[in-house]
XYZ file of C-alpha atoms in Angstrom:
461
model
C -66.147 -22.049 -130.522
C -66.697 -23.820 -127.187
C -63.221 -22.782 -126.038
C -64.041 -19.127 -126.789
C -67.307 -19.357 -124.868
C -65.514 -20.929 -121.877
C -62.966 -18.095 -121.867
C -65.725 -15.479 -122.075
C -67.594 -17.132 -119.197
C -64.424 -17.180 -117.066
C -63.788 -13.483 -117.789
C -67.362 -12.579 -116.793
C -67.145 -14.584 -113.561
C -63.757 -13.098 -112.688
C -65.064 -9.582 -113.315
C -68.104 -10.279 -111.098
C -65.885 -11.519 -108.259
C -63.560 -8.497 -108.493
C -66.488 -6.045 -108.438
C -68.006 -7.709 -105.364
C -64.686 -7.652 -103.536
C -64.351 -3.971 -104.352
C -67.805 -3.227 -102.928
C -67.162 -5.227 -99.755
C -63.820 -3.542 -99.092
C -64.899 0.031 -99.763
C -68.522 0.087 -98.628
C -69.366 2.287 -95.605
C -72.881 2.207 -94.215
C -74.930 5.378 -94.564
C -76.546 6.301 -91.245
C -77.602 9.762 -92.318
C -81.279 8.862 -92.354
C -81.373 7.943 -88.679
C -81.382 10.559 -85.923
C -79.355 8.621 -83.397
C -77.378 5.528 -84.138
C -75.076 4.798 -81.257
C -71.602 3.439 -80.976
C -70.498 1.064 -78.272
C -66.806 1.720 -78.513
C -66.487 0.140 -75.078
C -69.124 -2.444 -75.886
C -67.277 -5.516 -74.669
C -65.523 -6.268 -71.424
C -62.226 -5.241 -72.937
C -62.007 -1.628 -74.124
C -61.776 -2.368 -77.805
C -60.633 0.989 -79.044
C -57.826 0.962 -76.512
C -56.622 -2.632 -76.271
C -57.383 -3.886 -79.784
C -55.868 -0.883 -81.501
C -54.244 -2.872 -84.300
C -57.597 -4.206 -85.480
C -59.094 -0.723 -85.791
C -55.996 1.329 -86.581
C -57.837 3.143 -89.350
C -60.328 4.347 -86.736
C -58.124 5.223 -83.793
C -54.979 7.266 -83.748
C -53.116 8.074 -80.539
C -50.384 10.491 -81.560
C -46.830 10.046 -80.392
C -44.985 12.547 -82.575
C -43.109 15.154 -80.546
C -44.674 18.144 -82.318
C -48.248 16.858 -82.283
C -50.413 17.825 -79.280
C -53.239 15.393 -80.097
C -53.919 13.175 -77.094
C -56.778 11.034 -78.351
C -58.421 10.642 -81.769
C -61.278 8.509 -83.056
C -62.150 9.243 -86.665
C -65.842 9.398 -87.681
C -67.722 6.981 -89.956
C -65.431 4.027 -89.314
C -67.234 1.890 -86.747
C -70.270 -0.078 -87.800
C -73.272 0.498 -85.596
C -73.854 -2.128 -82.922
C -77.059 -3.335 -81.395
C -78.165 -1.090 -78.546
C -77.701 -2.805 -75.198
C -78.711 0.052 -72.931
C -81.491 -1.214 -70.683
C -84.221 1.097 -69.487
C -85.136 0.428 -65.866
C -87.679 2.470 -63.983
C -87.637 3.380 -60.325
C -90.203 0.758 -59.382
C -87.857 -2.045 -60.319
C -85.440 -3.705 -57.960
C -82.730 -1.288 -56.861
C -80.198 -4.066 -57.241
C -80.967 -4.186 -60.976
C -80.523 -0.431 -61.293
C -77.274 -0.568 -59.333
C -75.910 -3.338 -61.556
C -76.971 -1.402 -64.653
C -75.210 1.723 -63.398
C -71.998 -0.175 -62.726
C -72.178 -1.715 -66.199
C -72.670 1.656 -67.890
C -69.818 3.229 -65.908
C -67.554 0.333 -66.813
C -68.398 0.129 -70.513
C -67.966 3.883 -71.086
C -70.056 3.901 -74.251
C -69.649 7.162 -76.168
C -72.572 7.869 -78.454
C -72.378 9.582 -81.858
C -68.776 8.618 -82.557
C -69.739 7.281 -85.985
C -70.930 10.759 -86.855
C -68.319 13.090 -85.391
C -65.378 11.024 -84.202
C -63.484 12.420 -81.256
C -60.234 14.338 -81.010
C -59.019 15.497 -77.607
C -56.003 17.764 -77.325
C -54.864 20.857 -75.436
C -57.286 23.056 -77.396
C -60.348 20.918 -76.564
C -63.175 21.745 -74.180
C -64.818 18.756 -72.462
C -68.170 19.605 -70.857
C -69.284 17.814 -67.670
C -72.884 18.317 -66.536
C -73.966 17.340 -63.003
C -77.611 16.242 -63.161
C -80.136 15.470 -60.428
C -83.783 15.062 -61.490
C -85.005 18.279 -63.156
C -85.730 17.002 -66.646
C -87.229 20.233 -68.066
C -84.240 22.291 -66.979
C -81.858 19.766 -68.485
C -83.847 19.871 -71.730
C -83.360 23.644 -71.912
C -79.621 23.347 -71.266
C -79.321 20.723 -74.003
C -81.250 22.943 -76.428
C -78.822 25.790 -75.728
C -75.838 23.461 -76.205
C -77.188 22.453 -79.612
C -76.590 26.026 -80.813
C -72.984 26.246 -79.584
C -70.374 26.678 -82.298
C -67.894 23.808 -82.255
C -70.100 21.579 -80.083
C -69.651 18.665 -82.527
C -65.969 18.520 -81.516
C -66.797 18.459 -77.821
C -67.129 15.430 -75.562
C -70.255 15.944 -73.447
C -70.186 13.953 -70.189
C -73.455 13.824 -68.244
C -73.133 12.711 -64.628
C -76.372 11.552 -62.941
C -77.293 10.832 -59.347
C -80.782 9.676 -60.387
C -81.423 6.876 -62.872
C -84.708 7.433 -64.724
C -86.204 6.553 -68.085
C -87.107 10.174 -68.770
C -83.586 11.492 -68.229
C -82.009 8.610 -70.122
C -84.320 9.121 -73.095
C -83.540 12.844 -73.176
C -79.802 12.170 -73.219
C -80.308 9.536 -75.888
C -81.813 12.232 -78.126
C -78.613 14.308 -78.077
C -77.352 13.940 -81.649
C -75.087 16.973 -82.058
C -71.870 15.769 -80.358
C -70.213 12.728 -78.717
C -71.964 11.930 -75.423
C -70.948 9.811 -72.430
C -73.274 9.104 -69.494
C -71.934 8.264 -66.047
C -73.849 7.512 -62.844
C -72.957 8.308 -59.238
C -73.116 4.877 -57.537
C -73.529 6.176 -53.954
C -76.778 8.060 -54.543
C -79.812 8.476 -52.299
C -81.875 6.687 -54.942
C -79.798 3.538 -54.556
C -79.566 3.757 -50.759
C -83.020 4.932 -49.623
C -82.846 3.293 -46.187
C -79.147 3.239 -45.401
C -76.095 5.468 -45.562
C -75.344 7.508 -47.654
C -79.141 7.804 -47.855
C -81.375 8.314 -44.835
C -81.030 5.413 -42.431
C -84.118 5.075 -40.171
C -81.741 4.740 -37.223
C -79.855 7.952 -37.988
C -80.273 10.863 -35.589
C -82.813 13.587 -36.482
C -81.175 16.845 -37.588
C -82.059 18.946 -34.517
C -81.832 16.416 -31.694
C -79.398 17.364 -28.926
C -76.269 15.238 -28.674
C -77.096 14.080 -25.152
C -80.524 12.887 -26.245
C -79.003 11.274 -29.339
C -76.561 9.304 -27.174
C -79.396 8.107 -24.931
C -81.471 7.199 -27.972
C -78.467 5.349 -29.416
C -79.138 6.545 -32.942
C -76.384 5.522 -35.341
C -74.454 8.768 -35.728
C -74.990 10.137 -32.227
C -71.271 10.801 -31.788
C -70.945 12.857 -34.994
C -72.993 16.068 -35.084
C -71.541 18.972 -37.035
C -69.875 21.929 -35.305
C -73.289 23.549 -34.770
C -74.775 20.463 -33.102
C -76.845 19.357 -36.112
C -76.892 15.904 -37.665
C -76.455 15.187 -41.355
C -79.141 15.685 -43.996
C -78.518 13.231 -46.796
C -79.939 15.330 -49.642
C -77.416 18.095 -48.969
C -74.471 15.773 -48.472
C -75.082 14.041 -51.801
C -74.219 17.106 -53.903
C -70.710 17.426 -52.455
C -70.094 13.679 -52.775
C -71.329 13.697 -56.384
C -69.185 16.704 -57.308
C -65.962 15.103 -56.110
C -66.819 11.624 -57.423
C -67.559 12.860 -60.949
C -64.201 14.639 -61.210
C -62.405 11.552 -59.930
C -64.288 9.295 -62.334
C -63.816 11.567 -65.352
C -60.113 12.207 -64.825
C -59.014 8.892 -63.350
C -61.393 6.246 -64.719
C -62.659 7.335 -68.140
C -60.222 5.879 -70.675
C -60.418 8.638 -73.305
C -59.657 11.259 -70.635
C -56.414 9.772 -69.363
C -53.604 12.215 -70.013
C -56.051 14.905 -71.164
C -54.548 18.375 -70.708
C -57.319 20.537 -72.146
C -60.163 22.319 -70.372
C -63.050 20.763 -68.494
C -66.120 22.998 -68.235
C -68.393 22.229 -65.274
C -72.116 22.802 -65.857
C -75.274 21.962 -63.913
C -78.675 20.858 -65.137
C -80.295 24.283 -64.640
C -77.789 26.321 -66.681
C -78.171 27.934 -70.091
C -75.167 28.728 -72.295
C -74.537 31.161 -75.157
C -73.567 29.958 -78.653
C -70.015 31.323 -78.403
C -69.029 29.689 -75.110
C -66.477 27.289 -76.638
C -64.509 29.811 -78.758
C -64.616 32.286 -75.847
C -63.193 29.673 -73.445
C -60.459 28.792 -75.927
C -59.479 32.463 -76.190
C -59.572 32.775 -72.392
C -57.267 29.775 -72.119
C -54.781 31.337 -74.540
C -54.967 34.610 -72.593
C -54.375 32.759 -69.325
C -51.247 31.090 -70.696
C -49.923 34.424 -71.893
C -50.954 37.011 -69.277
C -52.264 35.222 -66.174
C -50.305 32.055 -65.546
C -51.376 32.157 -61.881
C -55.054 31.892 -62.869
C -56.133 28.340 -62.103
C -59.808 28.784 -63.041
C -61.704 30.315 -65.943
C -65.231 31.497 -65.088
C -67.434 31.671 -68.167
C -70.419 32.803 -66.072
C -71.209 35.533 -63.585
C -74.202 36.563 -61.496
C -74.346 40.246 -62.476
C -77.973 41.337 -62.874
C -77.175 43.802 -65.658
C -75.200 42.307 -68.535
C -73.570 44.808 -70.916
C -72.500 42.745 -73.926
C -71.889 45.826 -76.034
C -69.082 46.998 -73.739
C -67.910 43.761 -72.145
C -68.341 41.038 -74.778
C -64.592 40.382 -75.055
C -63.510 41.639 -71.625
C -62.354 39.571 -68.659
C -61.586 40.407 -65.054
C -58.659 38.968 -63.102
C -59.667 38.302 -59.515
C -59.067 36.118 -56.506
C -61.422 33.177 -56.803
C -64.493 33.635 -54.578
C -66.914 30.735 -54.593
C -70.120 32.781 -54.427
C -69.021 34.878 -57.431
C -67.027 32.514 -59.614
C -68.590 29.054 -59.248
C -70.814 29.169 -62.368
C -69.360 27.842 -65.607
C -66.000 26.988 -64.041
C -63.363 25.619 -66.406
C -59.913 24.300 -65.531
C -57.428 21.654 -66.548
C -55.981 18.600 -64.838
C -53.383 20.618 -62.903
C -56.087 21.927 -60.565
C -57.564 18.454 -60.175
C -54.158 17.161 -59.075
C -53.997 19.923 -56.461
C -57.471 19.055 -55.190
C -56.399 15.416 -54.891
C -53.347 16.419 -52.879
C -55.723 18.292 -50.562
C -58.206 15.403 -50.340
C -58.164 15.127 -46.540
C -58.669 18.878 -46.161
C -61.545 18.767 -48.653
C -63.274 15.790 -47.078
C -62.837 16.789 -43.437
C -63.978 20.417 -43.804
C -67.339 20.698 -42.027
C -69.352 22.168 -44.899
C -71.787 20.397 -47.221
C -71.077 22.816 -50.113
C -68.360 21.752 -52.574
C -67.665 25.347 -53.649
C -67.320 26.699 -50.091
C -65.031 23.764 -49.366
C -62.953 24.616 -52.440
C -62.748 28.174 -51.118
C -61.256 26.733 -47.926
C -58.670 24.796 -49.951
C -57.737 27.987 -51.750
C -56.988 29.607 -48.404
C -55.375 26.724 -46.552
C -54.069 23.997 -48.836
C -53.639 24.917 -52.507
C -50.453 27.031 -52.834
C -51.273 30.718 -53.338
C -54.897 31.804 -53.256
C -56.492 30.736 -56.528
C -56.930 33.405 -59.159
C -59.628 33.395 -61.811
C -60.227 34.891 -65.241
C -63.918 35.856 -65.281
C -65.928 36.890 -68.331
C -67.459 40.304 -67.663
C -70.347 39.473 -70.016
C -71.611 36.080 -68.899
C -71.717 33.063 -71.205
C -73.597 30.956 -68.645
C -76.934 31.783 -67.029
C -78.477 30.164 -63.967
C -82.039 29.139 -64.816
C -83.066 27.236 -61.698
C -85.589 28.775 -59.341
C -86.456 25.438 -57.763
C -84.135 22.761 -56.495
C -82.207 21.588 -53.452
C -81.654 25.115 -52.102
C -84.558 26.897 -53.787
C -88.116 26.028 -52.844
C -89.970 28.621 -54.919
C -93.465 27.610 -55.948
C -93.313 29.486 -59.247
C -91.079 27.188 -61.266
C -91.593 28.139 -64.910
C -88.473 27.122 -66.805
C -89.997 27.816 -70.234
C -90.657 31.447 -69.308
C -87.089 31.812 -68.084
C -85.852 30.238 -71.310
C -87.746 32.817 -73.380
C -85.973 35.579 -71.422
C -82.586 34.023 -72.109
C -83.365 33.418 -75.789
C -84.346 37.079 -76.186
C -81.226 38.281 -74.399
C -79.008 36.183 -76.682
C -80.893 37.312 -79.802
C -80.705 40.982 -78.783
C -76.931 40.675 -78.275
C -76.192 38.444 -81.249
C -73.933 41.029 -82.893
C -71.789 41.234 -79.748
C -71.180 37.498 -79.428
C -68.118 35.775 -80.915
C -65.621 38.570 -80.171
C -62.431 38.547 -82.252
C -60.247 38.786 -79.157
C -60.520 38.455 -75.400
C -58.496 40.824 -73.239
C -58.091 41.777 -69.589
C -60.361 44.694 -68.819
C -59.956 45.005 -65.055
C -58.404 43.593 -61.896
C -60.092 42.930 -58.566
C -58.123 42.789 -55.341
C -61.052 41.548 -53.243
C -60.191 38.399 -51.324
C -61.716 36.275 -48.594
C -60.143 34.965 -45.438
C -60.462 31.269 -44.708
C -64.252 30.820 -44.799
C -66.244 29.789 -41.767
C -67.760 26.321 -42.396
C -71.536 26.108 -42.704
C -71.728 22.649 -41.135
C -73.707 19.670 -42.362
C -70.568 17.545 -42.780
C -69.631 16.394 -39.297
C -70.487 12.738 -39.798
C -67.366 10.579 -40.105
C -69.165 8.371 -42.615
C -69.441 11.304 -45.030
C -65.788 12.144 -44.551
C -64.677 8.564 -45.141
C -66.869 8.088 -48.209
C -65.548 11.354 -49.641
C -61.950 10.257 -49.080
C -62.608 6.894 -50.679
C -63.221 8.550 -54.062
C -59.605 9.699 -54.222
C -57.484 7.832 -51.697
C -59.142 4.391 -51.775
C -61.257 3.781 -54.844
C -63.027 0.796 -53.277
C -65.439 2.706 -51.045
C -66.948 1.043 -47.997
C -70.245 2.592 -46.990
C -72.835 1.979 -44.345
C -70.410 1.496 -41.489
């Protein structure tokens, strides 16, 4: 009898052990009850999902088969959530702390929401890159419009800041509808309030004459622009930030290396329609088929009257003109490589506008004037009435949002066209544009060049 009881006890214990092992091996945590658990896939010094691939091979798959166009895959629901190590620092704290925090964030490259959606980047993907300054309410409206975009959960959203603030960081933290990566421009005015590339107290005033500047011995006396004016830091920052973010995204962000799909450039005061991703994908297919010379896709336009009923699936082929085709620009790495080859031309052109400078490259450096496929019914709207170039006193972003919401609702039946086709051609072209100035200072030119030619920038000289 005792022998039977011992055998029964052993069977029960063995069954208990097997059941526990089964639970431990197969259990996956359920995060569905939490609005934003975050993944630190670059949480340690080494990039774990790149260098320790064997240990997480069920989570990461970098395809090598000849017929597979997948360039980067992280499957969802495979990483356990890690403790959040994102520090909130406000502007009153030591700028050195903020600078160190920014460098840490840029280095770690933490992509949020991977546990939920995973990430697959291939030639059909659209990566969105938003350049953000400090207009929190405008950014909130853009994010709300992105939430409604079909296919957004498959999109990597990269938000590039030149201001570090708790409010902006908290808003980005609340994005729970797609993978999100924050990056920070390390040469911002915020981080250099009293020295280049910010406003050095010993810099020359904008309108001082060169002779007076030389007598005064202000720092940049020898480097006015072609119109005799000295640099204004707030205008120079935008061009620096634009070039830096492209360099950082393409050349430093690990998941983007080798990426051949589209990058869509947005700004904090834009608003997008729900069909922007499928429309861009159809535009890309059309470009490959019927406009191989088109280097840029323009999802937005500035036309005051938008006829979605007639133009919902129509595009125009045109020569790229910065003032017409700079909103909602999308392109792939081929154009970035051409911009890099023209780095000196870009950085030495005496104009503080990145788009006017790109227009110059199109005329003088990039082979053949750039052509664009432009949506005739815009998928991107410009919301901003206040900002660097706009000083209107009536800044009411919520009222503007209501207008855009109504326009989208009224044209809902015309969105998501089945096909996109070429509806017209424009032969209008610009000669090499006359520079607007604001970029004569050699320090700006050298800092700009450092983003591409020498990645260890030296500033303040």
